[in-house]
Coordinates of C-alpha atoms in Angstrom, one line a residue:
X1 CA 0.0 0.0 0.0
X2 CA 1.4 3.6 -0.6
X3 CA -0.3 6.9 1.6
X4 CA 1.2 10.6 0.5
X5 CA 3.7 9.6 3.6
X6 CA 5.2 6.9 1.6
X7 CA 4.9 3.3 1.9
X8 CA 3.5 1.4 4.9
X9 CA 2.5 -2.1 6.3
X10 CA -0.5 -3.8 7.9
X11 CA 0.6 -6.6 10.1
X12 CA -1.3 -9.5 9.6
X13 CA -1.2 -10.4 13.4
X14 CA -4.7 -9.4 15.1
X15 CA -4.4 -6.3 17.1
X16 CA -6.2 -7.9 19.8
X17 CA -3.0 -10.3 20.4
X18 CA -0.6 -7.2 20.4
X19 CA 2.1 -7.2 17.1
X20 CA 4.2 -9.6 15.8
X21 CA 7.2 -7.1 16.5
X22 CA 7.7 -4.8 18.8
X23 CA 8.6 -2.0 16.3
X24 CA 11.0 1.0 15.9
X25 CA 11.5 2.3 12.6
X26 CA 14.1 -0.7 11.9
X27 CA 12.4 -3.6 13.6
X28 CA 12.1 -5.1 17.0
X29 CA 12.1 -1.9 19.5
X30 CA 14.5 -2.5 22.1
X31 CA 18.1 -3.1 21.7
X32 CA 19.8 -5.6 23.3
X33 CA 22.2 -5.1 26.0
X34 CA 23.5 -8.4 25.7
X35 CA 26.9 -9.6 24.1
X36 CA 26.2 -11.1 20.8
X37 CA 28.6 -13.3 19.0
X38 CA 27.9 -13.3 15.4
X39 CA 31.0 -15.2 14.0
X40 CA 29.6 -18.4 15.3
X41 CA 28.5 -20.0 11.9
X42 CA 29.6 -17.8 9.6
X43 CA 32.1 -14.5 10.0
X44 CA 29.6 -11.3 10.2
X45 CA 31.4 -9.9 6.8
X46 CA 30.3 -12.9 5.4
X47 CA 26.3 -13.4 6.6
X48 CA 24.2 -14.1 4.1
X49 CA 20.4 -16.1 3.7
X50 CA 20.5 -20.1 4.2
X51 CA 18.4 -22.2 2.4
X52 CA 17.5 -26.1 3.0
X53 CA 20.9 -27.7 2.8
X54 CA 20.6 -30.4 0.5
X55 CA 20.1 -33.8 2.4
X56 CA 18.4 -32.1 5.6
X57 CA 14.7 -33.4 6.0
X58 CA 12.7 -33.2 9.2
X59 CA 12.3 -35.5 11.3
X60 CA 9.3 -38.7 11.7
X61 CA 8.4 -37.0 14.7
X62 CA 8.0 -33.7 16.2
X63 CA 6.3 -32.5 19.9
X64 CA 4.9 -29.2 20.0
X65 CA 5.0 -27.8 23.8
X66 CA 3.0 -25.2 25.0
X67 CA 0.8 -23.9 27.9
X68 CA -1.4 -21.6 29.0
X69 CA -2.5 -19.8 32.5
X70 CA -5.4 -17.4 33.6
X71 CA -6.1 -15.5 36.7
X72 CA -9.4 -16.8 38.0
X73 CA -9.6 -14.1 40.7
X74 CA -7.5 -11.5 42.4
X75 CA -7.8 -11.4 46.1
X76 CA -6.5 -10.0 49.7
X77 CA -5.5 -12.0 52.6
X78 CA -6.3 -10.4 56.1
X79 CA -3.3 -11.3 59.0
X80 CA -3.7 -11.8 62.6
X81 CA -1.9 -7.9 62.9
X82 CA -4.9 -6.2 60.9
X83 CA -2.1 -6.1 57.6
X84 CA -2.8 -7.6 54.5
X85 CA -1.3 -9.4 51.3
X86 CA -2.9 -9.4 47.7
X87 CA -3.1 -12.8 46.4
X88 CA -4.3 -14.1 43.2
X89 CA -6.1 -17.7 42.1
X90 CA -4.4 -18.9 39.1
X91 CA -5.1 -21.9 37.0
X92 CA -2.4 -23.3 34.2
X93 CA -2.5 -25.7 31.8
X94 CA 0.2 -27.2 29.8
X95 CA 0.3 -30.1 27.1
X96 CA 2.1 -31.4 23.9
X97 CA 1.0 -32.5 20.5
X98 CA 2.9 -35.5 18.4
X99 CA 2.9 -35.2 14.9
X100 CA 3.9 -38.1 12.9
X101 CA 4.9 -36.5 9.8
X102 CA 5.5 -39.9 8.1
X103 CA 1.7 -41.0 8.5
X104 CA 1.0 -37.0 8.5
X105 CA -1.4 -37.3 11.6
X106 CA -1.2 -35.5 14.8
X107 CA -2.5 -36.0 18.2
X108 CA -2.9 -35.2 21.9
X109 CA -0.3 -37.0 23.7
X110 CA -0.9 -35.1 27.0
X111 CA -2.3 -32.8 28.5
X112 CA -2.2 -31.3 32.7
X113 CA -3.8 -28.7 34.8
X114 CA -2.8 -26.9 38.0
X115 CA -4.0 -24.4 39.7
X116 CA -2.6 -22.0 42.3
X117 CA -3.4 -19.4 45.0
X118 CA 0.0 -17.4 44.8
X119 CA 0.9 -14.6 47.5
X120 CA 3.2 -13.1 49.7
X121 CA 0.9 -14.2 52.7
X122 CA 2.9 -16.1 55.7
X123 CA -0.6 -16.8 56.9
X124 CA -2.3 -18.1 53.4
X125 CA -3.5 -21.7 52.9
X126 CA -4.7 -23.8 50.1
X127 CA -8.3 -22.2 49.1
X128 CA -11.1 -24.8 48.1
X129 CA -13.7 -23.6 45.7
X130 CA -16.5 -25.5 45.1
X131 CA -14.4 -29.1 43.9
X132 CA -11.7 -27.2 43.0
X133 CA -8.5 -26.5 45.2
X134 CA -5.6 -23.7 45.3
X135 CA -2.8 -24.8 46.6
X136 CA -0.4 -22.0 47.8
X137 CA 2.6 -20.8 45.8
X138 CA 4.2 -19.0 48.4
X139 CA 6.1 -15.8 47.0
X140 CA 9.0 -14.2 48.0
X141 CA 9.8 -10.1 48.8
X142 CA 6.7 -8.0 49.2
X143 CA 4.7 -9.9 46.2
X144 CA 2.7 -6.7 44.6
X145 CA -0.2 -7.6 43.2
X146 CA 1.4 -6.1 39.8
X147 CA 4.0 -8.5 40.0
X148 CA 2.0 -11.8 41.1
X149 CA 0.7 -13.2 37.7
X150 CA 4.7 -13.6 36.9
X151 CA 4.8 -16.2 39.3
X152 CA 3.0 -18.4 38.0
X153 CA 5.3 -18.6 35.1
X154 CA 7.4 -21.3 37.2
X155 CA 5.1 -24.1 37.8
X156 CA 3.7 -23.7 34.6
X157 CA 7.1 -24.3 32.7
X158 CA 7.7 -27.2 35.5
X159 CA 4.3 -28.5 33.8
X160 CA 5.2 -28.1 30.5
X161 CA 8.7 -30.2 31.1
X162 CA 6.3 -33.0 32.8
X163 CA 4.1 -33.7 29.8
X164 CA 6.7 -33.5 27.3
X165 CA 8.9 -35.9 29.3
X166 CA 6.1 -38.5 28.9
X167 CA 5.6 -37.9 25.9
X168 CA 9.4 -38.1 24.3
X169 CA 10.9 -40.9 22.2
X170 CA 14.3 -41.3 20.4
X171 CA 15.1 -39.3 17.6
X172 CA 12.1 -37.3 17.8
X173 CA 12.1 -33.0 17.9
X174 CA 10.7 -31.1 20.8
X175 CA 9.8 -27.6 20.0
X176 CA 8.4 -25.1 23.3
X177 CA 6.5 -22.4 22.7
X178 CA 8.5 -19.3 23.9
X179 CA 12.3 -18.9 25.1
X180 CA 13.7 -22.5 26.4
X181 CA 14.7 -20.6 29.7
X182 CA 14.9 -23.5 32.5
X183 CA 14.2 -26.2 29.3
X184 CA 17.9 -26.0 28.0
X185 CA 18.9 -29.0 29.3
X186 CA 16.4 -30.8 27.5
X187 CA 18.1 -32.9 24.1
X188 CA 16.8 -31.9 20.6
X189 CA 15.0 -29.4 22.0
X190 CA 14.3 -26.0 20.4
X191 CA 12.8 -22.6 21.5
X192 CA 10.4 -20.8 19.6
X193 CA 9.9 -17.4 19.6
X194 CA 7.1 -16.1 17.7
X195 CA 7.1 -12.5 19.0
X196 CA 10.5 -10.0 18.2
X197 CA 11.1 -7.5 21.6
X198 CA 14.5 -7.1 21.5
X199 CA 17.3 -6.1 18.6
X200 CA 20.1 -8.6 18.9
X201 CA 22.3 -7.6 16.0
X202 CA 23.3 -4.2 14.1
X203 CA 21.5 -2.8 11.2
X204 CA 23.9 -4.6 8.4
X205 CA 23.2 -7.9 9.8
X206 CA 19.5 -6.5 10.6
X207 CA 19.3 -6.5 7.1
X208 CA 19.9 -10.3 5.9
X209 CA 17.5 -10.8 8.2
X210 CA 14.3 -9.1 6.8
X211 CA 16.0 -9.9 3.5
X212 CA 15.2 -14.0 4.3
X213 CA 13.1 -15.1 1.6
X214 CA 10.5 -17.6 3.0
X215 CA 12.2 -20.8 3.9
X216 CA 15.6 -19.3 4.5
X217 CA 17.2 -18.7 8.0
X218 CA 20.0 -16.6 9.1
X219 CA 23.3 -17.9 10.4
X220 CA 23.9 -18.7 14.3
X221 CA 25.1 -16.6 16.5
X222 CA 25.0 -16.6 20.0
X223 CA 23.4 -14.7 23.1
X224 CA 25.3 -13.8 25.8
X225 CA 22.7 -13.8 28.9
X226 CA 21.8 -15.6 31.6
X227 CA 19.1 -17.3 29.6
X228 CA 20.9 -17.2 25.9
X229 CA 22.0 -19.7 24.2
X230 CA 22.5 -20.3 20.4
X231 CA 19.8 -18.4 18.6
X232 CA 19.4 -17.8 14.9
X233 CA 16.1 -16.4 12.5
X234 CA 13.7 -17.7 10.1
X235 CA 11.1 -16.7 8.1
X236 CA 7.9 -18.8 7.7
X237 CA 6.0 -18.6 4.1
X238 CA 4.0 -15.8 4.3
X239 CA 2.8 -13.1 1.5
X240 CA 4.6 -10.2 1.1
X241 CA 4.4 -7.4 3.7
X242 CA 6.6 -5.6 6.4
X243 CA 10.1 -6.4 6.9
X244 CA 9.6 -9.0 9.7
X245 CA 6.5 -10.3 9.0
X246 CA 7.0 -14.2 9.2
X247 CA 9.8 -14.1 11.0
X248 CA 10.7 -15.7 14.1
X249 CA 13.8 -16.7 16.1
X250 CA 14.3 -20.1 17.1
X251 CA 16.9 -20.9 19.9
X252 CA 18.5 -24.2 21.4
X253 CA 20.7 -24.9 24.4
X254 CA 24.2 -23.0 24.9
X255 CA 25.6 -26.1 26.0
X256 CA 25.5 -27.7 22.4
X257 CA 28.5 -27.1 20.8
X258 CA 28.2 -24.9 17.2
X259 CA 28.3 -27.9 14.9
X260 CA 25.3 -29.1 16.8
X261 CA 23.2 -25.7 16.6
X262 CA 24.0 -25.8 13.2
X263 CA 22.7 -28.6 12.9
X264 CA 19.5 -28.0 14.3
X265 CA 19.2 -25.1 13.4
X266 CA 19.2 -26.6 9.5
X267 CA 16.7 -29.1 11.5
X268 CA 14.2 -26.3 12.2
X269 CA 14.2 -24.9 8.6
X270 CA 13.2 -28.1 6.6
X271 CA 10.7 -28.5 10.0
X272 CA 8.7 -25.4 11.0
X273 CA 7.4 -23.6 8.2
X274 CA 5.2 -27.1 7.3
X275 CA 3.3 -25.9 10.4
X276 CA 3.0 -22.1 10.0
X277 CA -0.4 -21.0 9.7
X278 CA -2.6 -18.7 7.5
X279 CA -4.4 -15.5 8.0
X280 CA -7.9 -17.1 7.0
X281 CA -7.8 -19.7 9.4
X282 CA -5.6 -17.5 12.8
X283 CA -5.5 -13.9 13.7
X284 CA -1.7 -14.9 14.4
X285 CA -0.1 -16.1 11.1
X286 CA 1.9 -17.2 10.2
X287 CA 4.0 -17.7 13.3
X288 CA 1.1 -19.0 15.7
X289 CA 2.1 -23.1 14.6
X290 CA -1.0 -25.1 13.5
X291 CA -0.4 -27.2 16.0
X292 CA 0.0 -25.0 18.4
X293 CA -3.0 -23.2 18.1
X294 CA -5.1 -26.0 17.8
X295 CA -3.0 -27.0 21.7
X296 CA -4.1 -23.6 23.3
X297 CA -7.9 -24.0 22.5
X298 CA -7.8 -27.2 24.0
X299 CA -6.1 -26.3 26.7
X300 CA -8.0 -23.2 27.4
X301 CA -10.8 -25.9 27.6
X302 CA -9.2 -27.9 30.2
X303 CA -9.3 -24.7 32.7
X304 CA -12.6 -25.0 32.9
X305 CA -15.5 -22.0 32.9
X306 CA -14.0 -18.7 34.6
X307 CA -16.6 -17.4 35.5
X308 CA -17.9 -20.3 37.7
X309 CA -14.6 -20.3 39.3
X310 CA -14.6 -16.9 40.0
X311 CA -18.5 -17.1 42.0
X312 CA -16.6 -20.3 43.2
X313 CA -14.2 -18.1 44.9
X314 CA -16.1 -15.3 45.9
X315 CA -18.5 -17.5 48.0
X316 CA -15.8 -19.5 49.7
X317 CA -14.3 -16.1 50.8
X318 CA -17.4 -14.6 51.8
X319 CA -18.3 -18.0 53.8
X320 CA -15.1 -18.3 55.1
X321 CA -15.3 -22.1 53.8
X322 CA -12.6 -21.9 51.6
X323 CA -9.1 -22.2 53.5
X324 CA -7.9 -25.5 53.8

């Protein structure tokens, strides 16, 4: 599209779910203040796009991880000293879908729900509602209600490393949903990150990046933080648009050594983009996996009705029946 301002974009993400990219006028909004080593795969005078290398073909079997959490209610505890501590009911879900990409099928092979009161509260105990029970997460410092619904981030990944641990097999790819984080220790297992927040690399190497055709990656390079690892960008097919539209990092453990993030990082190119999606069908194309979507309705399903949860909740606290 062209406007009397010049050229512009629409990204094809629905607003609703925020943007694909955080963006500045050059891409993902924040710069990085990690260390970035760029001459991992290739010397940075020398990056250029990587296509399927000849031979590479995905695997019989991949996992798709991912999980989901909602805050059923938001609630204050009242101490023995008249204080108080703000507390809120959580319930997560996590589960993982195997496709067989031989017989092309795909299926549930596990799903699991917890749920959580989390707070600050030395006093707090497990909350009952109805046939449903809270058990306390007990957080440290001063736990601001703000700050709470981070918490449950934790047992949620904890989840999500359960249910893809009985789910595993030999040879077979695990892709999570998001940064690998705690996960890195998992084997052939890579981190998927659908949503850009942070520049990693300069404006020269910026620009192989949205120069990726669909169903090319970048070279490796590696993130020097607490949480990096080897990291490295694709782009799924999608029609033309903005600059990063498609595109997505993937990451895998920093413990690998380079030959072996190069070689799944070829892994994930002749993998992922068979599952990216299409505008018509999600509001979060193409990087929002098939898979994966089709995983967070069913999950969202498996938490059960909110709103009966939160009258649940509300008459245990104004009975007083509901600490256990």
């Amino acid at each position: 599209m062209t406007s009397p301002g010049g050229r512009f974009y629409v990204d094809t993400w629905d607003p609703s779910y925020g943007a694909s990219f955080e963006a500045s006028a050059t891409g993902p909004a924040a710069p990085s203040s990690a260390q970035v080593e760029t001459d991992a795969e290739l010397p940075a005078v020398d990056w250029r796009a990587i296509d399927v290398r000849p031979g590479v073909r995905a695997p019989d079997v991949v996992l798709l991880v991912d999980g989901v959490r909602r805050i059923d209610a938001s609630l204050w505890t009242a101490e023995a000293d008249g204080g108080s501590f703000p507390g809120v009911a959580a319930s997560y879900a996590a589960g993982v879908v195997r496709c067989d990409l031989e017989r092309g099928a795909a299926q549930l092979a596990g799903a699991r729900v917890g749920r959580g009161l989390f707070t600050a509260s030395p006093s707090a105990q497990d909350v009952v509602a109805g046939s449903i029970r809270y058990p306390v997460h007990r957080v440290s410092g001063t736990g601001e209600l703000a700050k709470l619904p981070v918490a449950v981030q934790a047992p949620l990944t904890a989840l999500e490393v359960a249910v893809s641990d009985a789910a595993r097999s030999d040879g077979d790819l695990l892709v999570v949903d998001g940064p690998l984080r705690s996960r890195r220790n998992l084997p052939r297992t890579l981190g998927y990150i659908k949503t850009q927040h942070s520049q990693y690399l300069d404006a020269r190497l910026t620009a192989v990046v949205t120069g990726l055709a669909a169903g090319q990656r970048s070279p490796v390079f590696r993130v020097g933080t607490a949480w990096g690892g080897w990291s490295w960008y694709l782009r799924l097919p999608v029609m033309a648009g903005a600059p990063w539209a498609g595109i997505v990092r993937v990451e895998c453990s920093p413990d690998l050594e380079i030959s072996e993030a190069i070689e799944l990082a070829d892994l994930s190119l002749a993998t992922l983009p068979r599952f990216a999606s299409t505008p018509y069908k999600d509001p979060r194309a193409p990087q929002n996996l098939i898979p994966i979507a089709g995983l967070e309705r069913r999950l969202r399903a498996l938490l059960g009705d909110a709103r009966l949860l939160h009258r649940a909740l509300s008459a245990a606290a104004r009975t007083g029946t509901g600490r256990r």
